[in-house]
Coordinates of C-alpha atoms in Angstrom, one line a residue:
M1 CA -0.9 0.4 -18.2
G2 CA -1.2 0.1 -14.5
C3 CA -2.3 -2.1 -11.8
G4 CA -3.2 -0.4 -8.5
S5 CA -4.2 -2.0 -5.3
S6 CA -7.5 -0.2 -5.6
R7 CA -7.5 0.7 -9.3
E8 CA -6.4 -1.1 -12.4
P9 CA -5.1 -0.3 -15.9
G10 CA -4.4 3.2 -17.1
H11 CA -1.4 5.5 -16.8
E12 CA -0.3 9.0 -17.6
N13 CA 2.3 11.4 -16.4
P14 CA 0.3 14.7 -16.1
P15 CA 2.1 17.7 -14.8
R16 CA 1.4 19.0 -11.3
P17 CA 1.3 22.7 -10.4
A18 CA 4.7 24.3 -10.8
Q19 CA 6.8 24.2 -7.6
N20 CA 7.4 27.5 -5.8
T21 CA 11.2 27.6 -6.0
A22 CA 11.5 30.6 -3.8
A23 CA 9.4 29.0 -1.1
T24 CA 11.5 25.8 -1.4
A25 CA 14.6 27.8 -0.8
Q26 CA 13.1 29.4 2.2
F27 CA 12.1 25.9 3.5
T28 CA 15.6 24.6 3.0
G29 CA 17.1 27.6 4.7
Q30 CA 14.7 27.2 7.6
Y31 CA 15.9 23.6 8.1
Q32 CA 19.5 24.6 7.9
L33 CA 19.0 27.2 10.7
N34 CA 17.5 24.6 13.0
Q35 CA 19.9 21.8 12.0
Q36 CA 21.9 20.3 14.9
P37 CA 25.6 19.7 14.4
Q38 CA 26.2 16.4 12.7
T39 CA 29.1 14.2 12.0
Q40 CA 30.5 14.2 8.5
R41 CA 28.8 11.7 6.2
Q42 CA 29.1 10.5 2.6
E43 CA 27.7 12.8 -0.1
G44 CA 24.2 11.8 -0.9
A45 CA 23.4 10.1 2.4
S46 CA 20.6 11.2 4.7
Q47 CA 20.3 10.4 8.4
Q48 CA 17.6 7.9 9.1
T49 CA 15.8 7.0 12.3
S50 CA 14.3 3.6 11.8
S51 CA 11.5 2.0 13.6
P52 CA 12.3 -0.7 16.1
R53 CA 12.1 -4.2 14.6
S54 CA 11.4 -7.5 16.3
L55 CA 14.9 -8.8 15.8
P56 CA 17.0 -11.0 18.1
Q57 CA 19.5 -9.1 20.1
A58 CA 22.9 -9.5 18.7
Q59 CA 26.3 -7.8 18.4
G60 CA 27.0 -7.1 14.8
L61 CA 25.5 -9.5 12.3
T62 CA 23.9 -12.8 13.3
S63 CA 24.7 -15.4 10.6
I64 CA 22.1 -18.2 10.3
S65 CA 23.4 -21.3 8.6
P66 CA 21.4 -24.1 7.1
S67 CA 22.1 -26.2 10.2
S68 CA 20.0 -23.9 12.4
S69 CA 16.7 -25.7 13.3
R70 CA 14.8 -22.5 14.3
H71 CA 15.5 -20.6 11.1
P72 CA 15.1 -21.0 7.4
E73 CA 17.4 -23.3 5.5
A74 CA 18.6 -23.1 2.0
V75 CA 16.5 -25.0 -0.5
A76 CA 18.1 -28.0 -2.1
A77 CA 16.7 -29.2 -5.4
S78 CA 16.0 -32.6 -3.9
E79 CA 13.7 -30.9 -1.4
I80 CA 11.2 -29.8 -4.0
Q81 CA 8.3 -32.2 -4.3
L82 CA 6.0 -31.9 -7.4
L83 CA 2.5 -32.5 -6.2
S84 CA 0.7 -31.9 -9.5
P85 CA 0.8 -34.1 -12.6
P86 CA 4.0 -33.6 -14.8
E87 CA 3.7 -31.2 -17.8
T88 CA 0.5 -29.6 -16.5
W89 CA 0.0 -26.1 -15.2
P90 CA -0.1 -24.7 -12.7
K91 CA 2.6 -26.7 -10.9
V92 CA 2.0 -27.3 -7.2
V93 CA 5.2 -28.0 -5.2
R94 CA 6.1 -28.5 -1.6
I95 CA 9.5 -27.7 -0.1
G96 CA 10.6 -30.6 2.1
T97 CA 8.2 -31.1 5.0
A98 CA 7.1 -27.4 5.1
P99 CA 3.4 -27.1 5.9
F100 CA 2.7 -24.9 2.9
T101 CA 2.6 -25.3 -0.8
V102 CA 3.5 -23.1 -3.7
S103 CA 1.6 -23.0 -7.0
I104 CA 3.6 -21.9 -10.0
H105 CA 1.7 -20.4 -13.0
A106 CA 3.0 -19.9 -16.5
H107 CA 1.1 -16.9 -18.0
Q108 CA 1.5 -13.6 -19.8
F109 CA 1.2 -10.0 -18.6
Y110 CA -0.2 -7.5 -21.1
S111 CA 2.0 -4.3 -20.9
P112 CA 1.1 -2.4 -24.1
P113 CA 2.2 -3.1 -26.7
N114 CA 3.8 -6.3 -25.4
Q115 CA 2.7 -9.7 -24.0
L116 CA 5.2 -10.6 -21.3
P117 CA 5.7 -14.3 -20.6
C118 CA 6.0 -14.9 -16.8
W119 CA 6.1 -17.4 -14.0
T120 CA 4.1 -16.4 -10.9
Y121 CA 4.7 -18.3 -7.6
I122 CA 1.8 -18.1 -5.1
S123 CA 2.3 -19.4 -1.6
Q124 CA -0.6 -21.2 0.1
G125 CA -0.4 -21.8 3.9
I126 CA 2.4 -19.3 4.8
S127 CA -0.1 -17.0 6.5
T128 CA -0.4 -19.5 9.4
P129 CA 2.2 -17.6 11.5
S130 CA 0.6 -14.2 10.7
Q131 CA 2.7 -13.5 7.6
P132 CA 0.7 -12.5 4.5
E133 CA 0.9 -14.9 1.6
I134 CA 3.6 -14.1 -1.0
V135 CA 3.2 -13.6 -4.8
F136 CA 6.5 -13.7 -6.7
T137 CA 6.3 -13.0 -10.5
L138 CA 9.3 -13.5 -12.7
L139 CA 9.6 -12.3 -16.3
R140 CA 10.6 -15.4 -18.4
R141 CA 13.5 -15.0 -20.8
V142 CA 12.9 -16.1 -24.4
S143 CA 15.7 -18.6 -24.1
E144 CA 14.3 -20.3 -20.9
N145 CA 12.4 -23.5 -21.0
I146 CA 9.0 -23.0 -19.5
E147 CA 9.2 -26.2 -17.6
V148 CA 12.5 -25.2 -15.9
F149 CA 11.3 -22.6 -13.5
P150 CA 13.9 -20.9 -11.3
Q151 CA 14.1 -22.0 -7.7
F152 CA 15.1 -18.8 -5.9
P153 CA 11.5 -17.6 -5.5
L154 CA 10.8 -20.9 -3.6
E155 CA 13.9 -20.2 -1.4
W156 CA 12.6 -16.7 -0.7
I157 CA 9.2 -18.0 0.3
K158 CA 10.6 -20.6 2.6
T159 CA 12.9 -18.0 4.2
V160 CA 10.1 -15.6 4.9
Y161 CA 8.0 -18.4 6.4
G162 CA 10.9 -19.4 8.6
L163 CA 11.4 -15.8 9.8
A164 CA 7.7 -15.6 10.6
Q165 CA 7.9 -18.7 12.7
S166 CA 10.8 -17.1 14.6
G167 CA 8.7 -14.0 15.3
L168 CA 9.9 -11.7 12.5
H169 CA 7.2 -10.7 10.1
L170 CA 8.2 -8.8 6.9
E171 CA 6.1 -5.7 6.3
T172 CA 5.7 -3.9 3.0
G173 CA 8.7 -1.7 2.4
D174 CA 11.1 -3.8 4.5
L175 CA 14.4 -4.3 2.6
A176 CA 16.2 -7.7 2.5
E177 CA 19.6 -7.0 1.1
L178 CA 21.1 -9.5 -1.3
D179 CA 24.8 -10.5 -1.2
I180 CA 25.6 -13.0 -4.0
S181 CA 28.9 -14.4 -5.0
Q182 CA 30.1 -17.6 -6.7
R183 CA 30.6 -19.4 -3.3
E184 CA 27.9 -17.8 -1.1
A185 CA 24.6 -16.1 -1.2
S186 CA 22.8 -14.4 1.8
L187 CA 19.9 -12.2 2.7
K188 CA 20.5 -9.5 5.3
I189 CA 17.4 -8.3 7.1
G190 CA 18.2 -5.8 9.9
Q191 CA 20.9 -7.5 11.9
I192 CA 20.2 -11.0 10.7
K193 CA 22.1 -12.6 7.9
I194 CA 20.5 -15.7 6.3
L195 CA 22.6 -18.0 4.2
Q196 CA 21.0 -19.1 0.9
N197 CA 21.8 -21.5 -1.9
P198 CA 24.3 -19.6 -4.1
Q199 CA 23.5 -21.7 -7.2
A200 CA 19.8 -20.8 -7.0
W201 CA 20.5 -17.0 -6.7
Q202 CA 23.2 -16.6 -9.3
M203 CA 20.8 -15.2 -11.9
M204 CA 19.9 -12.4 -9.5
G205 CA 23.5 -11.1 -9.2
R206 CA 22.6 -7.6 -10.5
F207 CA 20.1 -7.0 -7.7
G208 CA 20.9 -5.7 -4.3
S209 CA 17.6 -6.3 -2.4
I210 CA 14.2 -7.8 -2.3
L211 CA 11.2 -6.2 -0.6
H212 CA 7.5 -6.8 -0.3
G213 CA 5.1 -4.5 -2.0
M214 CA 1.5 -3.8 -1.0
P215 CA -1.3 -6.0 -2.3
L216 CA -2.3 -5.6 -5.9
N217 CA -5.6 -5.9 -7.6
S218 CA -6.0 -9.5 -8.9
G219 CA -7.5 -8.2 -12.2
C220 CA -4.1 -7.2 -13.6
F221 CA -3.0 -10.8 -13.4
Q222 CA -6.0 -12.0 -15.5
F223 CA -6.2 -15.1 -13.3
P224 CA -9.4 -16.9 -12.6
N225 CA -11.5 -15.5 -9.8
D226 CA -10.0 -15.7 -6.3
M227 CA -6.7 -17.3 -7.4
L228 CA -4.7 -14.6 -5.6
P229 CA -4.9 -14.7 -1.8
P230 CA -6.4 -11.5 -0.3
N231 CA -3.8 -9.1 1.1
A232 CA -0.9 -11.0 -0.4
H233 CA 2.5 -9.3 -0.5
H234 CA 4.2 -9.1 -3.9
A235 CA 8.0 -9.5 -4.2
I236 CA 9.9 -6.6 -5.8
A237 CA 13.6 -6.7 -6.7
L238 CA 15.8 -3.6 -6.6
T239 CA 19.2 -3.3 -8.3
H240 CA 22.3 -2.4 -6.3
E241 CA 22.1 1.3 -7.2
E242 CA 18.3 1.4 -6.4
T243 CA 19.0 -0.3 -3.1
A244 CA 21.5 2.4 -2.1
V245 CA 18.9 5.1 -3.0
A246 CA 16.2 3.3 -1.1
K247 CA 18.3 3.0 2.0
Q248 CA 19.2 6.7 2.0
F249 CA 16.2 8.4 0.4
G250 CA 13.3 6.0 1.0
V251 CA 11.7 3.0 -0.7
T252 CA 8.9 5.1 -2.1
R253 CA 11.2 7.3 -4.1
V254 CA 12.6 4.2 -5.8
L255 CA 9.3 2.5 -6.4
G256 CA 8.1 5.7 -8.1
H257 CA 10.9 5.5 -10.7
L258 CA 10.4 1.7 -11.1
G259 CA 6.7 2.1 -11.8
L260 CA 7.3 5.1 -14.1
S261 CA 9.9 3.1 -16.1
V262 CA 7.2 0.7 -17.4
R263 CA 4.2 3.0 -16.9
W264 CA 2.7 0.8 -14.1
F265 CA 1.3 2.1 -10.8
P266 CA 2.2 1.5 -8.0
Y267 CA 5.0 -0.8 -9.3
P268 CA 5.4 -3.5 -12.0
P269 CA 4.1 -6.9 -10.7
W270 CA 6.9 -8.7 -12.5
I271 CA 10.7 -8.9 -11.9
D272 CA 12.8 -8.3 -15.0
R273 CA 16.2 -9.8 -14.4
D274 CA 17.7 -8.0 -17.4
R275 CA 16.5 -4.4 -16.7
N276 CA 18.7 -1.4 -16.1
D277 CA 18.8 0.9 -13.1
T278 CA 15.8 3.2 -12.9
V279 CA 17.4 5.6 -10.5
N280 CA 20.9 6.0 -8.9
L281 CA 22.7 7.9 -6.2
A282 CA 24.0 10.4 -8.7
D283 CA 20.4 11.4 -9.4
Q284 CA 20.0 12.5 -5.8
G285 CA 22.6 15.3 -5.9
G286 CA 21.2 18.5 -4.4
S287 CA 18.2 16.8 -2.8
I288 CA 16.6 18.6 0.1
R289 CA 16.7 15.3 2.0
I290 CA 20.5 15.2 2.2
G291 CA 21.6 15.6 5.8
M292 CA 18.1 15.9 7.2
P293 CA 17.1 13.6 10.0
I294 CA 14.0 11.7 9.0
L295 CA 11.8 9.1 10.7
R296 CA 11.4 5.9 8.7
L297 CA 8.4 4.0 10.2
N298 CA 6.7 1.3 8.2
G299 CA 3.0 2.1 7.5
L300 CA 3.4 5.9 8.0
N301 CA 1.8 7.6 5.0
A302 CA 1.5 11.1 3.7
M303 CA -0.9 11.7 0.8
L304 CA -2.3 14.7 -1.1
V305 CA -6.0 14.3 -1.6
Q306 CA -7.3 17.2 -3.6
D307 CA -6.3 20.2 -1.4
D308 CA -5.7 18.1 1.8
I309 CA -2.3 16.9 2.9
I310 CA -3.2 13.9 5.1
L311 CA -0.7 12.2 7.4
T312 CA -1.9 8.8 8.6
I313 CA -0.4 7.1 11.6
P314 CA -0.3 3.3 11.7
A315 CA -2.6 1.4 14.1
D316 CA 0.2 -0.6 15.7
E317 CA 0.7 0.6 19.3
Q318 CA 4.5 0.2 19.2
K319 CA 4.7 2.3 16.0
R320 CA 2.5 5.0 17.5
K321 CA 4.7 5.1 20.6
T322 CA 7.8 5.4 18.3
F323 CA 6.2 8.2 16.3
K324 CA 5.1 10.2 19.4
E325 CA 8.5 9.9 21.0
Y326 CA 10.3 11.0 17.9
I327 CA 8.1 14.1 17.5
L328 CA 7.8 15.1 21.1
E329 CA 11.4 14.6 22.0
L330 CA 12.6 17.1 19.4
P331 CA 12.8 20.8 20.3
M332 CA 9.8 22.8 19.4
S333 CA 12.0 24.8 16.9
A334 CA 13.4 21.7 15.1
A335 CA 12.3 20.7 11.6
V336 CA 10.7 17.3 11.3
G337 CA 11.1 14.8 8.5
L338 CA 8.9 11.8 7.9
D339 CA 9.3 9.1 5.3
S340 CA 6.1 8.1 3.6
F341 CA 5.3 4.5 2.5
M342 CA 2.9 3.4 -0.2
T343 CA -0.7 2.9 0.7
E344 CA -3.6 1.0 -1.0
E345 CA -5.6 4.2 -0.8
A346 CA -3.4 6.0 -3.4
D347 CA -4.1 6.2 -7.1
S348 CA -0.9 8.0 -8.0
G349 CA 2.5 9.1 -6.8
L350 CA 5.2 11.7 -7.2
T351 CA 8.7 11.1 -8.5
W352 CA 11.8 13.2 -8.5
K353 CA 15.5 13.1 -9.6
R354 CA 18.2 15.7 -10.1
G355 CA 17.7 18.0 -13.1
Q356 CA 13.9 17.6 -13.1
K357 CA 12.4 21.1 -13.7
D358 CA 8.8 20.3 -13.2
P359 CA 7.0 18.0 -10.8
M360 CA 6.3 14.6 -12.2
G361 CA 3.7 12.1 -11.2
Y362 CA 2.5 8.7 -12.4
A363 CA -0.9 7.3 -12.0
S364 CA -3.1 4.1 -12.5
N365 CA -6.1 5.7 -14.0
S366 CA -5.2 7.6 -17.1
G367 CA -3.9 10.6 -15.3
V368 CA -6.6 10.8 -12.7
M369 CA -4.6 11.9 -9.6
K370 CA -7.1 12.2 -6.8
S371 CA -5.1 10.5 -4.0
L372 CA -1.4 11.3 -4.6
N373 CA 1.1 9.3 -2.5
L374 CA 3.9 11.4 -1.3
G375 CA 7.5 10.3 -0.8
F376 CA 8.0 12.2 2.5
L377 CA 6.6 15.0 4.6
M378 CA 8.5 17.8 6.4
F379 CA 7.5 20.3 9.0
A380 CA 9.3 23.7 9.5
P381 CA 8.1 25.7 12.5
Q382 CA 9.0 29.3 13.3
Q383 CA 7.1 30.7 10.3
D384 CA 4.9 33.9 10.1
S385 CA 2.0 32.0 8.4
D386 CA 0.7 28.5 7.8
R387 CA 1.3 27.2 4.3
C388 CA 2.7 24.3 2.3
I389 CA 5.0 23.8 -0.7
M390 CA 5.8 20.9 -2.9
C391 CA 9.4 19.7 -2.4
E392 CA 10.7 17.1 -4.9
D393 CA 8.4 14.1 -4.4
G394 CA 7.1 15.3 -1.0
Y395 CA 5.6 18.3 0.7
G396 CA 6.9 20.8 3.2
I397 CA 4.6 22.4 5.7
L398 CA 5.7 25.8 7.0
I399 CA 3.8 26.7 10.2
R400 CA 3.7 29.1 13.0
D401 CA 4.8 28.0 16.5
D402 CA 1.3 28.1 18.0
T403 CA 0.0 26.0 15.1
W404 CA 2.8 23.5 15.6
A405 CA 2.1 23.4 19.3
R406 CA -1.5 22.4 18.6
I407 CA -0.4 19.6 16.2
R408 CA 2.1 18.3 18.7
N409 CA -0.5 18.3 21.4
A410 CA -2.9 16.3 19.1
I411 CA 0.0 13.8 18.5
Q412 CA 0.5 13.4 22.2
E413 CA -3.2 12.8 22.8
S414 CA -3.6 10.5 19.7
Q415 CA -6.2 12.9 18.4
E416 CA -7.1 13.9 14.9
I417 CA -6.6 17.5 13.9
I418 CA -7.4 19.6 10.8
T419 CA -5.2 22.7 10.3
P420 CA -6.2 25.3 7.6
L421 CA -3.3 26.4 5.4
E422 CA -3.0 29.2 2.9
N423 CA -4.5 28.9 -0.6
D424 CA -7.4 26.8 0.7
K425 CA -5.3 23.8 1.6
R426 CA -5.4 21.9 4.8
F427 CA -3.2 19.6 6.8
I428 CA -5.0 16.6 8.4
L429 CA -3.6 14.3 11.0
Q430 CA -5.4 11.0 11.3
W431 CA -4.8 7.7 13.1
K432 CA -5.4 4.5 11.2
Q433 CA -8.2 2.4 12.7
S434 CA -7.4 -0.9 14.3
V435 CA -11.1 -1.4 15.1
F436 CA -13.9 -0.9 12.6
H437 CA -17.1 0.6 14.0
N438 CA -20.1 -0.7 12.1
P439 CA -22.2 2.4 11.2
I440 CA -25.4 0.4 11.4
D441 CA -25.3 -1.2 14.8
G442 CA -22.1 0.2 16.3
G443 CA -20.5 -3.2 16.5
D444 CA -16.7 -3.4 16.6
Y445 CA -14.5 -5.5 14.3
T446 CA -10.8 -6.0 14.7
A447 CA -8.3 -7.4 12.3
S448 CA -10.8 -9.2 10.1
W449 CA -12.4 -6.4 8.2
T450 CA -11.1 -5.2 4.8
T451 CA -12.1 -2.3 2.6
H452 CA -12.3 -2.3 -1.2
R453 CA -12.8 0.8 -3.4
P454 CA -13.8 1.0 -7.1
S455 CA -11.2 -0.4 -9.5
G456 CA -10.8 -0.8 -13.2
P457 CA -10.1 1.6 -16.1
P458 CA -11.5 5.1 -15.9
K459 CA -15.2 5.4 -16.4
P460 CA -17.0 8.2 -18.1
P461 CA -18.8 10.8 -15.9
T462 CA -22.1 9.5 -14.6
S463 CA -25.3 11.4 -14.3
S464 CA -26.6 9.1 -11.6
H465 CA -27.5 10.5 -8.2
V466 CA -26.3 7.3 -6.6
N467 CA -22.7 6.1 -6.7
M468 CA -20.9 3.3 -4.8
S469 CA -18.0 4.6 -2.8
Q470 CA -16.6 1.5 -1.0
V471 CA -17.2 -2.1 0.1
V472 CA -16.3 -3.3 3.5
F473 CA -16.1 -7.1 4.2
L474 CA -16.7 -7.3 8.0
V475 CA -15.3 -10.8 7.9
Q476 CA -12.9 -11.6 5.0
P477 CA -14.4 -14.6 3.2
P478 CA -12.1 -17.6 2.4
V479 CA -10.9 -17.8 -1.2
G480 CA -13.6 -19.2 -3.5
T481 CA -16.5 -18.3 -1.1
I482 CA -18.3 -16.2 -3.7
D483 CA -17.8 -15.7 -7.4
N484 CA -16.4 -12.2 -8.0
Q485 CA -18.5 -11.4 -11.0
E486 CA -21.7 -12.6 -9.4
F487 CA -21.0 -10.3 -6.4
I488 CA -20.3 -7.3 -8.7
N489 CA -23.6 -7.9 -10.6
Y490 CA -25.5 -8.2 -7.3
S491 CA -24.0 -5.0 -6.0
Q492 CA -25.0 -3.2 -9.2
E493 CA -28.6 -4.5 -8.8
I494 CA -28.6 -3.1 -5.2
K495 CA -27.4 0.2 -6.6
Q496 CA -30.2 0.2 -9.2
A497 CA -32.8 -0.5 -6.5
I498 CA -31.6 2.5 -4.5
E499 CA -31.6 4.7 -7.6
Q500 CA -35.2 3.8 -8.3
R501 CA -36.3 4.6 -4.7
I502 CA -34.2 7.8 -4.1
P503 CA -35.5 11.0 -5.7
V504 CA -33.2 12.5 -8.4
Q505 CA -33.3 15.9 -6.8
P506 CA -31.5 16.1 -3.4
L507 CA -33.4 16.5 -0.2
P508 CA -32.6 19.4 2.0
P509 CA -29.5 18.6 4.2
P510 CA -30.4 17.9 7.8
Q511 CA -29.5 20.8 10.1
P512 CA -26.8 21.7 11.1
N513 CA -25.1 19.4 8.5
A514 CA -22.8 21.4 6.2
H515 CA -22.3 18.6 3.6
P516 CA -24.8 18.3 0.8
G517 CA -26.1 14.9 0.0
R518 CA -26.1 11.8 2.2
Q519 CA -24.4 8.4 2.5
A520 CA -26.5 5.2 2.5
V521 CA -25.0 2.0 3.9
V522 CA -26.5 -1.5 3.2
E523 CA -25.4 -4.5 5.3
I524 CA -25.8 -7.9 3.6
E525 CA -25.2 -11.3 5.2
L526 CA -25.2 -14.3 3.0
P527 CA -26.5 -17.0 3.0
K528 CA -29.7 -15.3 4.2
C529 CA -30.6 -15.6 7.9
E530 CA -32.6 -13.7 10.4
G531 CA -31.6 -10.0 10.2
W532 CA -29.5 -10.6 7.0
L533 CA -30.4 -7.2 5.5
K534 CA -30.0 -3.9 7.3
M535 CA -29.7 -0.3 6.1
T536 CA -29.0 3.2 7.4
A537 CA -28.2 6.6 6.0
Y538 CA -25.8 9.3 7.3
P539 CA -26.3 11.9 8.7
S540 CA -30.0 11.2 8.6
M541 CA -32.6 8.7 7.2
D542 CA -35.3 11.4 7.2
G543 CA -37.2 11.6 3.9
L544 CA -35.7 8.4 2.5
D545 CA -37.8 5.3 1.6
I546 CA -35.6 2.9 3.6
Q547 CA -38.3 0.2 3.9
G548 CA -39.1 0.4 0.2
I549 CA -35.4 0.1 -0.7
M550 CA -35.0 -2.9 1.6
G551 CA -38.0 -4.6 0.2
Q552 CA -36.7 -4.2 -3.3
I553 CA -33.3 -5.5 -2.3
G554 CA -34.8 -8.4 -0.5
A555 CA -36.5 -9.5 -3.7
L556 CA -33.3 -9.8 -5.6
V557 CA -31.7 -13.2 -6.3
T558 CA -28.6 -13.5 -4.1
P559 CA -25.3 -15.0 -5.3
E560 CA -24.4 -18.5 -4.2
T561 CA -21.9 -18.6 -1.3
R562 CA -19.8 -21.4 0.2
A563 CA -19.3 -19.7 3.6
V564 CA -20.7 -16.8 5.5
V565 CA -20.2 -13.4 3.8
K566 CA -21.0 -10.2 5.7
V567 CA -20.5 -7.0 3.8
L568 CA -21.3 -3.3 3.9
L569 CA -22.0 -1.4 0.7
Y570 CA -21.5 2.4 0.8
F571 CA -23.5 4.6 -1.6
N572 CA -23.0 8.3 -2.0
L573 CA -26.3 10.1 -2.7
W574 CA -26.4 13.4 -4.6
G575 CA -22.6 13.8 -4.8
Y576 CA -22.0 13.4 -1.0
E577 CA -18.4 14.3 -0.1
G578 CA -18.7 14.4 3.7
P579 CA -17.2 12.0 6.3
T580 CA -17.8 8.3 6.2
A581 CA -21.1 7.2 7.8
Q582 CA -20.9 6.7 11.6
F583 CA -23.0 5.0 14.2
P584 CA -25.2 7.6 16.0

């Protein structure tokens, strides 16, 4: 079973191609030749270069006590106000005078073959200071009274809200270390130590940290439509051993083992307070990452998509500056290590631990591994050819100096670059968009647009010459604006209209286009208004009955909406696999 951010149930652990151990040894040796002298460190540790965080300047740790007015306070039981009728679900509570509420749901997760009783806490209103809403799901013990829900998730939510008000916004992958004793409990985020209610946190004593995971598909919760806020962060708890591994070898490595342990991609949505460690420091013995300097920059992602190794740089300007400085300040001959964080684009990931003989992956779609999230990416220059090898849960790229110089130049100029590698593989450097360019009218959208790709269990191969590839909401509609199932049905009717008007046999590709097929884009704005329906095709509309398609779509019954919905529907015609449609 699995629940991806872009795909839902389904999981297998199919083997990947065998790792070239000789090449791995060469890659390791290449790094050791270029390694700068380092101070002695504890066995198992790797040097990390972290991205700058928006933290208050302090010497050592800054302790924040409940008496601080600018920062989060511990939650006292008397502060929790029940706003919903007693003995009804969901519960709706408010913490003191906080301007947000939390709804608490009692429900079950289906993780074959078991039904898992859970509480899920969903914040509503925390996103005001630019912090995504929080979803905190806790596996309920058999001995626990369903009405007596634990309070530490409420304390976590209030803490995150208080941090956001102070200017610190938790990103996915940020670790908040837990320190729990009989007399004191605290959260440590960077150089900030935040005191908590020790009584509330006692049941989390075996855990060493909490972090936020990327948004999950609401379908895996089996809640009513639109109950989960869009782009919400989901709380994940790591044991003390897992926390030590995450700090030294990256969060992605730990999440891979956590997801694999319950066969759920990218990670289980629930927190099991009684589970064992899924990975520990002893498992990391002999790792290629031991002693290697590596950049840890939230949002940086490396992914294997078919035969392409794609490195995506975040859109945030400060992060781009940090990335450039890290790469360009190193000597040309130095090896480069990059930590890779989970992305919503992935449908699978790699895992590794000591003693593992074959590469191991876990996926959300019954073993379909089209977009494989990597745990890290390394570059080793001074090679006699350009090639890549799988290394543990990541990849190493061995390249000639002139190739590395071109990649470094592309990094300096913030340009995309495609580098051919041996065995028909490629390395692609791309920069995440902060602005979406509408392929129909060239309009720019910042911050508000969101992309959704097909989800759900694997579907049998289709013989259709028209397939939907993605949906882009140019403006994210408020929760409850449109019924999910009605929108899905409407999208399918649009697809059928295109199928009926597009010939089954492909038209000749426009010259000099090298990609067979085309990509059609339909823009819909609801409720209907002047210019509500538009359409284009990339790289050319020649030979397509665009007017006929629009007329047929215009005759369809549109779903009811409670606010403006503006959306782009992308359809691949005749197996199109080229670049995403662009404005001419």
